[in-house]
mmCIF file of C-alpha atoms in Angstrom:
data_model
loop_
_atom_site.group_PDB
_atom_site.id
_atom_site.type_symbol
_atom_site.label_atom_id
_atom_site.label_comp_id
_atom_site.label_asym_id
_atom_site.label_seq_id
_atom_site.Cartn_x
_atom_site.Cartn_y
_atom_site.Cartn_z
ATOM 1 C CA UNK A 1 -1.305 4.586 1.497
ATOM 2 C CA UNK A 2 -1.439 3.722 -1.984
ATOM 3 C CA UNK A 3 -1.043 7.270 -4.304
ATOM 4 C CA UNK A 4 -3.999 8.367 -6.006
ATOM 5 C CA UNK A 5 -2.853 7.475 -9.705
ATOM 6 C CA UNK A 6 -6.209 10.062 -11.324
ATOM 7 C CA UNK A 7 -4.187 13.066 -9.677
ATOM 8 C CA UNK A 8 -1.475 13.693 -12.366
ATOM 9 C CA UNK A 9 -0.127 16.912 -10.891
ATOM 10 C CA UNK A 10 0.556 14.691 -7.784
ATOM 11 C CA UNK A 11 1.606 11.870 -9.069
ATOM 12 C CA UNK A 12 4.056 14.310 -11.467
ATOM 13 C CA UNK A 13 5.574 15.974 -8.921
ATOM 14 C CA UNK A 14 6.536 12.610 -6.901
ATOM 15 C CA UNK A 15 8.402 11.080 -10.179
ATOM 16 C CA UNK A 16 10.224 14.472 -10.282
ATOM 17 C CA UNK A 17 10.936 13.865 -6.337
ATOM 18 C CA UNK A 18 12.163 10.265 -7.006
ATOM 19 C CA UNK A 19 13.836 11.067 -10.710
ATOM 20 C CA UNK A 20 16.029 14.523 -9.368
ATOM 21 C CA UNK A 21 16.226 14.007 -5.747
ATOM 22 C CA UNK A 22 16.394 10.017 -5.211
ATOM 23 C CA UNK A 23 18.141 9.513 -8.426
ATOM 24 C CA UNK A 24 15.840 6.573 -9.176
ATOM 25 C CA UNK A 25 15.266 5.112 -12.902
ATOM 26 C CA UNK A 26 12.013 5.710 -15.000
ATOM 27 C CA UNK A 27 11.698 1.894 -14.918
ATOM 28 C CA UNK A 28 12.315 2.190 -11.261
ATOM 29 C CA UNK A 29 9.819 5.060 -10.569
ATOM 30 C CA UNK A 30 7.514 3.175 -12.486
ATOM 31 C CA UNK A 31 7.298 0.191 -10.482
ATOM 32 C CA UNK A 32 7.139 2.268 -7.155
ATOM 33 C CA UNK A 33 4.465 4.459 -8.690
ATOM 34 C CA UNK A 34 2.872 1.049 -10.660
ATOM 35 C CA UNK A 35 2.484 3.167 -13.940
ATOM 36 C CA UNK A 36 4.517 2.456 -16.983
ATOM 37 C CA UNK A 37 7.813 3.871 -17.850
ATOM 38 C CA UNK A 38 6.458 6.028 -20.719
ATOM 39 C CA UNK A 39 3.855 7.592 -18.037
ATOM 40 C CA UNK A 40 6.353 8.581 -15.833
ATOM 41 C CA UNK A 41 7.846 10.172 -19.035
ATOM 42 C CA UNK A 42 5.234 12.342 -19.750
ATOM 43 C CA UNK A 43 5.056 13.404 -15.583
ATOM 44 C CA UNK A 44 8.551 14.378 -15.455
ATOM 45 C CA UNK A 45 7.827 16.728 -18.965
ATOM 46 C CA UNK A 46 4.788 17.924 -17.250
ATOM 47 C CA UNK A 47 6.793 18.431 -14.005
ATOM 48 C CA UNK A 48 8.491 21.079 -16.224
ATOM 49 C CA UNK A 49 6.309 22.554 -18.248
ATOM 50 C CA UNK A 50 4.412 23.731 -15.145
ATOM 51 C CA UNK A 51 7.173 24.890 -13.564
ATOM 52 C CA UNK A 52 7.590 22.058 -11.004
ATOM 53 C CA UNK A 53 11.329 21.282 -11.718
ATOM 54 C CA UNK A 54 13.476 23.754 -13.041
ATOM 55 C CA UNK A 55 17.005 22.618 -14.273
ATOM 56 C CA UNK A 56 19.518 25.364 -14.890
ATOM 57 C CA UNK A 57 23.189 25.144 -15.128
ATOM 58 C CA UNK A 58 24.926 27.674 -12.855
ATOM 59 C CA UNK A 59 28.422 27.480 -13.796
ATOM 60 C CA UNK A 60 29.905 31.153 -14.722
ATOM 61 C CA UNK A 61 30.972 30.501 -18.298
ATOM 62 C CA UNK A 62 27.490 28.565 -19.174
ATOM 63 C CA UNK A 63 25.570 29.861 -21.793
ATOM 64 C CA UNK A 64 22.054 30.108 -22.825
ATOM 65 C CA UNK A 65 21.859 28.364 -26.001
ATOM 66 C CA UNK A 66 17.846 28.637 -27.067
ATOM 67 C CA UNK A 67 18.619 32.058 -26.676
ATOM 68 C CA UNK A 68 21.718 32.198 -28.797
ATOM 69 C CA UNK A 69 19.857 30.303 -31.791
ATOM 70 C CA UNK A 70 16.720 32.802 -31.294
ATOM 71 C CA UNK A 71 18.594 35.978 -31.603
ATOM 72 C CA UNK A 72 20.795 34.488 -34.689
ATOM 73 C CA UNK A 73 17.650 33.654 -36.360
ATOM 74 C CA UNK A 74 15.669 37.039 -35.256
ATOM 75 C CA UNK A 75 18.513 39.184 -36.615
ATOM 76 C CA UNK A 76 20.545 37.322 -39.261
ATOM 77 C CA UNK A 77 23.430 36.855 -37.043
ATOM 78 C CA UNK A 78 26.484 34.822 -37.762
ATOM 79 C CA UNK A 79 26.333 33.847 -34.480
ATOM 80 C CA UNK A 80 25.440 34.645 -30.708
ATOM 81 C CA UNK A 81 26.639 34.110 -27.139
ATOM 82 C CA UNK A 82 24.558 34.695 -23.967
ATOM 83 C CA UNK A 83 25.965 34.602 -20.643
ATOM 84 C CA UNK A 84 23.798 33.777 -17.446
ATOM 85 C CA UNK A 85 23.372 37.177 -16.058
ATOM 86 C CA UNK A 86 24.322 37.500 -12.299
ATOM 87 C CA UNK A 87 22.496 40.008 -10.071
ATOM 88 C CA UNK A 88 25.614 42.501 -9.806
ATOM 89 C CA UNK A 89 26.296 44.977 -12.313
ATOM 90 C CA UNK A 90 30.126 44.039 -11.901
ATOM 91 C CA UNK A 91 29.909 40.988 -12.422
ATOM 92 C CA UNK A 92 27.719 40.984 -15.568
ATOM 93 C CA UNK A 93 30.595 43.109 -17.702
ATOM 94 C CA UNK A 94 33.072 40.610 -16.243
ATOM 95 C CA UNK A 95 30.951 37.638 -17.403
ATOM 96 C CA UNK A 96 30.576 39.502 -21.181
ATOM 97 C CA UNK A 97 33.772 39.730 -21.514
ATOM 98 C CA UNK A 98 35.440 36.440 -20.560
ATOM 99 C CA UNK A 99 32.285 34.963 -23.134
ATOM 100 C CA UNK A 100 33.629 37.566 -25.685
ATOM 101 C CA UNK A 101 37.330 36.212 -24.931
ATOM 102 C CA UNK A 102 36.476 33.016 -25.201
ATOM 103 C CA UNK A 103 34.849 33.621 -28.781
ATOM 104 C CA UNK A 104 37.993 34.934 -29.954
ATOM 105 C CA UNK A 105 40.173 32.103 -28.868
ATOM 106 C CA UNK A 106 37.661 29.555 -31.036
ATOM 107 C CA UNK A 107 37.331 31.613 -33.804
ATOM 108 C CA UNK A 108 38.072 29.953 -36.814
ATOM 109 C CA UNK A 109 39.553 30.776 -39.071
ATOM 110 C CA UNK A 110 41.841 33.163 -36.762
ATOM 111 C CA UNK A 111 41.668 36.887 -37.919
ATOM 112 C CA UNK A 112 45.071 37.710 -38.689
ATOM 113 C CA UNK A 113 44.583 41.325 -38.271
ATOM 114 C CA UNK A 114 41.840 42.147 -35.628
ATOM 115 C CA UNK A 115 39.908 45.495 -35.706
ATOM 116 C CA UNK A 116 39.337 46.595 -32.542
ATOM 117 C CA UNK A 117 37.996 49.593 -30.811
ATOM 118 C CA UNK A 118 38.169 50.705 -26.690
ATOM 119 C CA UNK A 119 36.250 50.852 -23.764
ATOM 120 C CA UNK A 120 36.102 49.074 -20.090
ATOM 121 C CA UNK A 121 34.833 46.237 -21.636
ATOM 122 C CA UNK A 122 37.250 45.594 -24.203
ATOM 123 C CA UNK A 123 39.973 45.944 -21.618
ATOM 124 C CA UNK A 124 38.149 43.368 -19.547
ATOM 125 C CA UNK A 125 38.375 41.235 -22.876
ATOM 126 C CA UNK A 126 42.003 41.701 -23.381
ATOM 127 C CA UNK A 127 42.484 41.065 -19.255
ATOM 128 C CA UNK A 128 40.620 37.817 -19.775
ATOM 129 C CA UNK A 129 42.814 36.434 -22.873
ATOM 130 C CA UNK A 130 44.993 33.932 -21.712
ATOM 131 C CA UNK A 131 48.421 34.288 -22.800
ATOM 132 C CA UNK A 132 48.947 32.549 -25.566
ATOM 133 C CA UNK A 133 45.234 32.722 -27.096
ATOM 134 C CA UNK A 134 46.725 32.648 -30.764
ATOM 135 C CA UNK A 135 49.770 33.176 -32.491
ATOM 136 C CA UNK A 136 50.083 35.669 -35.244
ATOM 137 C CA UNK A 137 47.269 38.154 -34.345
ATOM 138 C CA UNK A 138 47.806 41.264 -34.895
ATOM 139 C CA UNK A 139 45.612 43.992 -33.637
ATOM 140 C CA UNK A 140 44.618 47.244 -35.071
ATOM 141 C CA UNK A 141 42.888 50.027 -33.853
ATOM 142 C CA UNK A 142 39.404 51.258 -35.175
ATOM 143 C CA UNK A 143 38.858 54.664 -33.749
ATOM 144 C CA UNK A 144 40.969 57.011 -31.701
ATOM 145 C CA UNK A 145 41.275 57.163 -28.175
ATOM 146 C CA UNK A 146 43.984 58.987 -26.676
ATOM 147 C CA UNK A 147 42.302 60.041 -23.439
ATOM 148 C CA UNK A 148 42.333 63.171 -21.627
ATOM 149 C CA UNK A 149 42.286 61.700 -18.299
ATOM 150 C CA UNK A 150 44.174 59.083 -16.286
ATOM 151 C CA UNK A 151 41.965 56.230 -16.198
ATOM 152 C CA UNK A 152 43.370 52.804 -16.259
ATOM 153 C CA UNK A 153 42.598 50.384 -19.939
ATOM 154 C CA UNK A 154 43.585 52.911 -22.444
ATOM 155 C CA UNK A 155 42.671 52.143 -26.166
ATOM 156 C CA UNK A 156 46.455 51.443 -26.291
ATOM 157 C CA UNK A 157 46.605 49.443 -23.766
ATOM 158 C CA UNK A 158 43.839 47.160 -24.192
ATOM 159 C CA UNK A 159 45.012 47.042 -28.182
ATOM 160 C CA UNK A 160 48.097 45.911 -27.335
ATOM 161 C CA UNK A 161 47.265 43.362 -24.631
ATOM 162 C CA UNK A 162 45.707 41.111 -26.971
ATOM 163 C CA UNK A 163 48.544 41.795 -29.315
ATOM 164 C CA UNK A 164 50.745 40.654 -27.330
ATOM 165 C CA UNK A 165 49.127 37.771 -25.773
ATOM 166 C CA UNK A 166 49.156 36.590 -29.364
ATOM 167 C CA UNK A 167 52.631 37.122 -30.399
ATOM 168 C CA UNK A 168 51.752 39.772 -32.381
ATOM 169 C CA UNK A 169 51.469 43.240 -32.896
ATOM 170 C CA UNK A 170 49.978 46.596 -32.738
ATOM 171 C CA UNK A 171 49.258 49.204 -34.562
ATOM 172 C CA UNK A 172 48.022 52.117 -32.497
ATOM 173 C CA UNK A 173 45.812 55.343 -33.903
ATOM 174 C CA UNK A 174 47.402 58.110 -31.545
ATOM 175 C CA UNK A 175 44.772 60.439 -31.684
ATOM 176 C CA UNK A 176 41.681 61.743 -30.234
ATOM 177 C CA UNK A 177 38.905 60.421 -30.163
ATOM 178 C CA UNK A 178 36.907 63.973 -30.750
ATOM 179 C CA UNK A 179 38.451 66.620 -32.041
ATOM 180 C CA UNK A 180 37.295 70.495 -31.189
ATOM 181 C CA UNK A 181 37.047 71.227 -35.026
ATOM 182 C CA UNK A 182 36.453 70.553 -38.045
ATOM 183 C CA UNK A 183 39.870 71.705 -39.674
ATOM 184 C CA UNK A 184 42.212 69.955 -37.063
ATOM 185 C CA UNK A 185 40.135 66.277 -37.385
ATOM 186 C CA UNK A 186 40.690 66.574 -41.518
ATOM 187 C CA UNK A 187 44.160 67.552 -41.053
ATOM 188 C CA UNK A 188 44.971 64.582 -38.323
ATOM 189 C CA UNK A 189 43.640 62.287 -41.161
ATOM 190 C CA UNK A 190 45.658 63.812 -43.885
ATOM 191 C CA UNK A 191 48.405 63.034 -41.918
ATOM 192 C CA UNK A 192 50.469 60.068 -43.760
ATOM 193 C CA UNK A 193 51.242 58.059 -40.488
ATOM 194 C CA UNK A 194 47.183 58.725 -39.434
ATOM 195 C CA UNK A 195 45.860 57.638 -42.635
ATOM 196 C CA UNK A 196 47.850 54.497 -43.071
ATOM 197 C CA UNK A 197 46.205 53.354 -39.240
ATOM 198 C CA UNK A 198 42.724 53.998 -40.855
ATOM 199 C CA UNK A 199 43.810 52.315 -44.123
ATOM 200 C CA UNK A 200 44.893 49.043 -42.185
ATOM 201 C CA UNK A 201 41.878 49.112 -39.858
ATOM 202 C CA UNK A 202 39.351 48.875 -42.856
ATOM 203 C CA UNK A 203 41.481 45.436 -44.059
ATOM 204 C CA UNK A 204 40.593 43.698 -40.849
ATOM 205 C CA UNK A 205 39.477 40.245 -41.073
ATOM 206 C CA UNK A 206 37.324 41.166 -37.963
ATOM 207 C CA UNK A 207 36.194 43.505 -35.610
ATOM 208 C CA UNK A 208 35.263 43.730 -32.040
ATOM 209 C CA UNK A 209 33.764 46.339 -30.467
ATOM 210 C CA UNK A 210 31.701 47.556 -27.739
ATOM 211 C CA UNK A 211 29.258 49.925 -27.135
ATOM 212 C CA UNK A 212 28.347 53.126 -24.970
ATOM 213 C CA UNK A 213 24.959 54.459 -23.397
ATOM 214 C CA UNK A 214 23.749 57.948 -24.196
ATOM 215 C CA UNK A 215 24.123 59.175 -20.319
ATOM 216 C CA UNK A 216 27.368 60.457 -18.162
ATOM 217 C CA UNK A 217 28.465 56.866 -17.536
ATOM 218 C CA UNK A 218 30.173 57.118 -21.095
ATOM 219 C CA UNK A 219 33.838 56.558 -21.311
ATOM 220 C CA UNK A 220 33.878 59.605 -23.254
ATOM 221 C CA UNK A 221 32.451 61.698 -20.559
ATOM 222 C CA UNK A 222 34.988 59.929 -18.556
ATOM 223 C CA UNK A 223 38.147 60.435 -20.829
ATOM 224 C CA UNK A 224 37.142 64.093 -21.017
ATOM 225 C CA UNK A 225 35.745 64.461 -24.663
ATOM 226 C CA UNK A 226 32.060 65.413 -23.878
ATOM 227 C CA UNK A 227 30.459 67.056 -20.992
ATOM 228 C CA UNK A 228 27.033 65.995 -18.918
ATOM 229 C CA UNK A 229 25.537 69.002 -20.846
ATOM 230 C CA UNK A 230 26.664 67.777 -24.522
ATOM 231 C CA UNK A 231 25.146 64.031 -23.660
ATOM 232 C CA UNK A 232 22.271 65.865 -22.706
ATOM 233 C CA UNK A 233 21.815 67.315 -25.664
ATOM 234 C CA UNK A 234 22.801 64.141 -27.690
ATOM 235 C CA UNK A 235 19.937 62.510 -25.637
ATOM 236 C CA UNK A 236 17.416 65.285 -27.318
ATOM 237 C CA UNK A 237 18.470 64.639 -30.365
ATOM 238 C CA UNK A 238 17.317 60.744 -29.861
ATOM 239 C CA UNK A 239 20.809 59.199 -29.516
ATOM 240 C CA UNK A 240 20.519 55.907 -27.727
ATOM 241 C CA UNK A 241 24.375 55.169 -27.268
ATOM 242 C CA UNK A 242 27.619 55.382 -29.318
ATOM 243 C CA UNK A 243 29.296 52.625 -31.407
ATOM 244 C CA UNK A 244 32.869 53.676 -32.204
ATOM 245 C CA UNK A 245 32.289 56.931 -30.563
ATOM 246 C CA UNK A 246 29.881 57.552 -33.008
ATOM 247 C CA UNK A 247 26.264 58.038 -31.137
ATOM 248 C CA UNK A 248 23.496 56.798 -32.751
ATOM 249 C CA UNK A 249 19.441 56.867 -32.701
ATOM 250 C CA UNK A 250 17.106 53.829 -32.061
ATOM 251 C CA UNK A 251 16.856 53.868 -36.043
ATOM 252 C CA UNK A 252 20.404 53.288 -36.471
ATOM 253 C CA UNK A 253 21.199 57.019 -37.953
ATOM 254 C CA UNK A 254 23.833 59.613 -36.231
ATOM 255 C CA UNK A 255 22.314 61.791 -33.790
ATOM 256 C CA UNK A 256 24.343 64.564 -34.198
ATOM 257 C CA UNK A 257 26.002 65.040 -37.914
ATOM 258 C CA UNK A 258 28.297 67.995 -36.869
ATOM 259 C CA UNK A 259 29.584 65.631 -33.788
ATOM 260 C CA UNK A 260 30.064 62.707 -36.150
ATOM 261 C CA UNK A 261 32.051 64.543 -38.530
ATOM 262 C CA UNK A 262 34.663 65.611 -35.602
ATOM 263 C CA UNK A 263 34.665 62.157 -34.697
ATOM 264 C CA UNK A 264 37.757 59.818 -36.127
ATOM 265 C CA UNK A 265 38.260 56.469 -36.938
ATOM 266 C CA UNK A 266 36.166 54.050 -39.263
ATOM 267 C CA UNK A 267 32.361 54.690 -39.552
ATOM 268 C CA UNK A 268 29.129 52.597 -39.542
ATOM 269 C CA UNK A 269 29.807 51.592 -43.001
ATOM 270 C CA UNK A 270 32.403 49.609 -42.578
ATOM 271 C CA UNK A 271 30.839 48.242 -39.488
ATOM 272 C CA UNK A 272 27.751 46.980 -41.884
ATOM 273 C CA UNK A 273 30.128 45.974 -44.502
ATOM 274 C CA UNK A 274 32.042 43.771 -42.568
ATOM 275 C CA UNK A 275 31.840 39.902 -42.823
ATOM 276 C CA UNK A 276 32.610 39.605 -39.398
ATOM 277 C CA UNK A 277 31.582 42.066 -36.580
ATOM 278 C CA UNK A 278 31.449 41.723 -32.736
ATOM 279 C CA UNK A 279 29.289 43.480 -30.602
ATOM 280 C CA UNK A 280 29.955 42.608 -26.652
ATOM 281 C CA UNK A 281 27.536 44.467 -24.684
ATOM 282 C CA UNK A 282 25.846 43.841 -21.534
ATOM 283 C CA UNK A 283 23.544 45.413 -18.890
ATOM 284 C CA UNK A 284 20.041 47.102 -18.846
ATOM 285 C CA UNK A 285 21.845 50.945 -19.385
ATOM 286 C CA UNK A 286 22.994 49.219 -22.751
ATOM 287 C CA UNK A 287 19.813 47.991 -23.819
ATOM 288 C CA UNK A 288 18.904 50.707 -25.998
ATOM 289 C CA UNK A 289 22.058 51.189 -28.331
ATOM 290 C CA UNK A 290 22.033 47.037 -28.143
ATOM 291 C CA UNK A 291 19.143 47.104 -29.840
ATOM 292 C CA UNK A 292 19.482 50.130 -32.764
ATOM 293 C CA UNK A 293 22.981 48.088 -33.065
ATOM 294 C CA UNK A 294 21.668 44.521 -33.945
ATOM 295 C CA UNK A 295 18.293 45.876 -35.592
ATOM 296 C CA UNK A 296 20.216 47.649 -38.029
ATOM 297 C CA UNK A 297 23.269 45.389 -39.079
ATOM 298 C CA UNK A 298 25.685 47.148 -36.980
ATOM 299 C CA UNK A 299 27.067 43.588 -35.866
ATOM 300 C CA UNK A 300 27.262 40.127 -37.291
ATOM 301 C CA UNK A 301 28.158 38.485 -33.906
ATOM 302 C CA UNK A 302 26.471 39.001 -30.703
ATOM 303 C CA UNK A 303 28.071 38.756 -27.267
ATOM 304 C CA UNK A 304 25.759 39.720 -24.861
ATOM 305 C CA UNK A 305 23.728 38.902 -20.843
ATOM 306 C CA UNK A 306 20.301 36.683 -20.819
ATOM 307 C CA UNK A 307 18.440 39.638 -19.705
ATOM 308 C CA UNK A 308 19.882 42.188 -22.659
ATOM 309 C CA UNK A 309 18.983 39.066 -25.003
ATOM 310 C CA UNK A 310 15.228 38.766 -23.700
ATOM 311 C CA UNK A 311 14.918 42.235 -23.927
ATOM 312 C CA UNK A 312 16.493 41.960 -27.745
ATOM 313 C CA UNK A 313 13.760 39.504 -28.433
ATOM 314 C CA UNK A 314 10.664 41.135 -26.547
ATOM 315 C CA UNK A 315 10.425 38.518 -24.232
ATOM 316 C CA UNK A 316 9.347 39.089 -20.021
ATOM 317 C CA UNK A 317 13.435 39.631 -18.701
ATOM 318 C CA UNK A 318 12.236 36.809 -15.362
ATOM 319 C CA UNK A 319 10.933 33.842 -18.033
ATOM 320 C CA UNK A 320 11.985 31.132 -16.610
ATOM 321 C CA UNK A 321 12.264 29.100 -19.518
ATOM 322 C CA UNK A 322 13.761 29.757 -22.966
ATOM 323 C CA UNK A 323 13.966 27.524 -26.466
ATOM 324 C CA UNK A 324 16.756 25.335 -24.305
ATOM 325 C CA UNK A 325 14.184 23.917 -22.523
ATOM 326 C CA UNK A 326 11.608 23.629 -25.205
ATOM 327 C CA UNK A 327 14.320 21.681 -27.785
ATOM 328 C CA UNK A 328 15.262 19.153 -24.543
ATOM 329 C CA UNK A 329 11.834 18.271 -23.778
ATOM 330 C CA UNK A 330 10.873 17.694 -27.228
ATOM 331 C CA UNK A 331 13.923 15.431 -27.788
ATOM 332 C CA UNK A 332 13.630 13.417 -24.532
ATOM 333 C CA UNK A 333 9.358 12.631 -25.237
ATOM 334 C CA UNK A 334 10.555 11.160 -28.629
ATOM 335 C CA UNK A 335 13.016 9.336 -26.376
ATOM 336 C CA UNK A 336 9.948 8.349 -24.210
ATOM 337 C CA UNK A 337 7.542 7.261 -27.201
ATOM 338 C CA UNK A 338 10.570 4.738 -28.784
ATOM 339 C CA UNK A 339 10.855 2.966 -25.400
ATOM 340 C CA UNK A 340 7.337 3.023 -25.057
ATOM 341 C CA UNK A 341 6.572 0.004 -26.986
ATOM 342 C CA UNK A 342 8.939 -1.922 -25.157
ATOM 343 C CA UNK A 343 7.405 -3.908 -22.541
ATOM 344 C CA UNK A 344 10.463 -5.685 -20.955
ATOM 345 C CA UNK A 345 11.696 -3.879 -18.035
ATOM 346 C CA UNK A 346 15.247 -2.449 -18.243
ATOM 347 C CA UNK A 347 17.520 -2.687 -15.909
ATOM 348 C CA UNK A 348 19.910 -0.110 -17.542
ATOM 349 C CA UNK A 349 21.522 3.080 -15.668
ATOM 350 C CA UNK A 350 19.369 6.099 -15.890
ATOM 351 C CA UNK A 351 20.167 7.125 -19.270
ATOM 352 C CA UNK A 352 17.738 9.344 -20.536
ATOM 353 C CA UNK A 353 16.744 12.816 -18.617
ATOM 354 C CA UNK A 354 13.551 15.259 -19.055
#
């Protein structure tokens, strides 16, 4: 029976049929359908637009580039990179970081001294450089870390894992992250060797850094330097997360002054003053600090999950179509309108896709 040409949601979902799953030519469809070339065109965009076809690349290490160029423009970024976001948990912070890996090994030019701070992602980061990644770096850390507990990816550790996977060196801030008082954090930094680390660390071509959510999951909960009761109280005081161990409200501010003050390493002025700054972050717990981070020029570069990125840019977390799709379809219908006024039949491969 001959198809009913005046039904165009039909008709648009067999040229998608023939097109994805038959691998048949628009000049091909054309002539099975009898419409022109630049009709079945315009079926296969429709096909998409109303969510008959859906074309999504499900390698790993893809990336989400509509999104990337949304959230540079939204926040005056230097640059972005989102990472499909899997349904585990795990596997999302594995995914950030081997995106956040691979953004150091194409950085160009190479930072020569790398600023970098500590965390379970970070370590993932380092774990995920291939040997080799560049030669020359050297790494210096931000903020101190010693930790009070014997949990695997120390802020050594991870520091000088990428060191050495770059032939170069580290240079580690052996101290704690919080100190008890006042009195013993301004004497640490007095110290020659201590202030020389912190020195270095503000001459870093870059920095890259992760960032913490205001509840017991913390790493400092975890390395012993606050308790469930102090986050709770951080949490009253509106922090969101921490960013160098320093927690932070939605606005960007320290929650807690007295906190911040025992707290050593480089600040959140050095963060904003930096030409280049990278925040990898991922998963819904982080959404909050994610967004006082990037809403308040905490970061220049952005390495983050497709749902932390929708959320970043107000947009429903389960759209199923982002400014990728938007930027193809517009470039394929001008594709569609030049071969429109051609009436001799090609016999060419299928060349062009919706």
């Amino acid at each position: 029976m001959p198809l009913d040409t005046s039904d165009s949601e039909l008709l648009a979902v067999r040229a998608a049929e023939l097109y994805y799953e038959e691998n048949k030519t628009q000049d091909e469809i054309g002539a099975i359908l009898r419409i022109t070339r630049w009709k079945v065109g315009r079926l296969l965009a429709q096909a998409r637009d109303r969510g008959i076809i859906r074309i999504e690349i499900v390698h790993p290490r893809a990336r989400r580039l509509g999104l990337e160029r949304d959230l540079a423009a939204q926040f005056g970024l230097k640059d972005a990179v989102v990472v499909p976001a899997p349904l585990d948990d795990v596997e999302l912070q594995s995914r950030v970081a081997e995106a956040a890996a691979d953004y150091l090994v194409s950085m160009r030019p190479i930072p020569r001294l790398l600023g970098l701070s500590w965390g379970r992602t970070l370590h993932q980061v380092a774990e995920a450089l291939p040997v080799g990644w560049s030669t020359g770096v050297n790494v210096v850390q931000v903020n101190g870390g010693v930790s009070l507990s014997k949990r695997p990816g120390t802020a050594a550790a991870t520091a000088t894992m990428i060191a050495q996977k770059a032939g170069g060196q580290a240079t580690l801030l052996p101290t704690p992250a919080i100190l008890e008082r006042l009195e013993t954090k301004r004497a640490i930094e007095g110290d020659r060797t201590v202030g020389g680390v912190i020195q270095l660390a503000r001459t870093a071509n870059a920095y890259l850094y992760s960032a913490g959510p205001a509840d017991t999951s913390s790493v400092h909960v975890d390395s012993g330097y606050l308790t469930a009761d102090d986050i709770t109280r951080l949490v009253d005081l509106g922090a969101v997360g921490d960013v160098l161990g320093r927690y932070i409200t939605a606005d960007g501010e320290i929650a807690d002054p007295e906190l911040d003050a025992r707290t050593l390493g480089l600040g959140l002025d050095e963060l904003r003053a930096a030409t280049t700054s990278i925040l990898a972050v991922g998963g819904e717990t982080k959404h909050p600090v994610a967004r006082a981070i990037v809403t308040h020029g905490l970061c220049s570069v952005l390495v983050t999950d497709e749902h932390t990125a929708r959320f970043l840019l107000g947009r429903d977390r389960d759209a199923d179509r982002d400014a990728d799709r938007d930027s193809d379809r517009d470039a394929d219908r001008d594709a569609d309108l030049d071969h429109s006024t051609d009436s001799t039949p090609s016999t060419a491969p299928r060349e062009d896709t919706p």
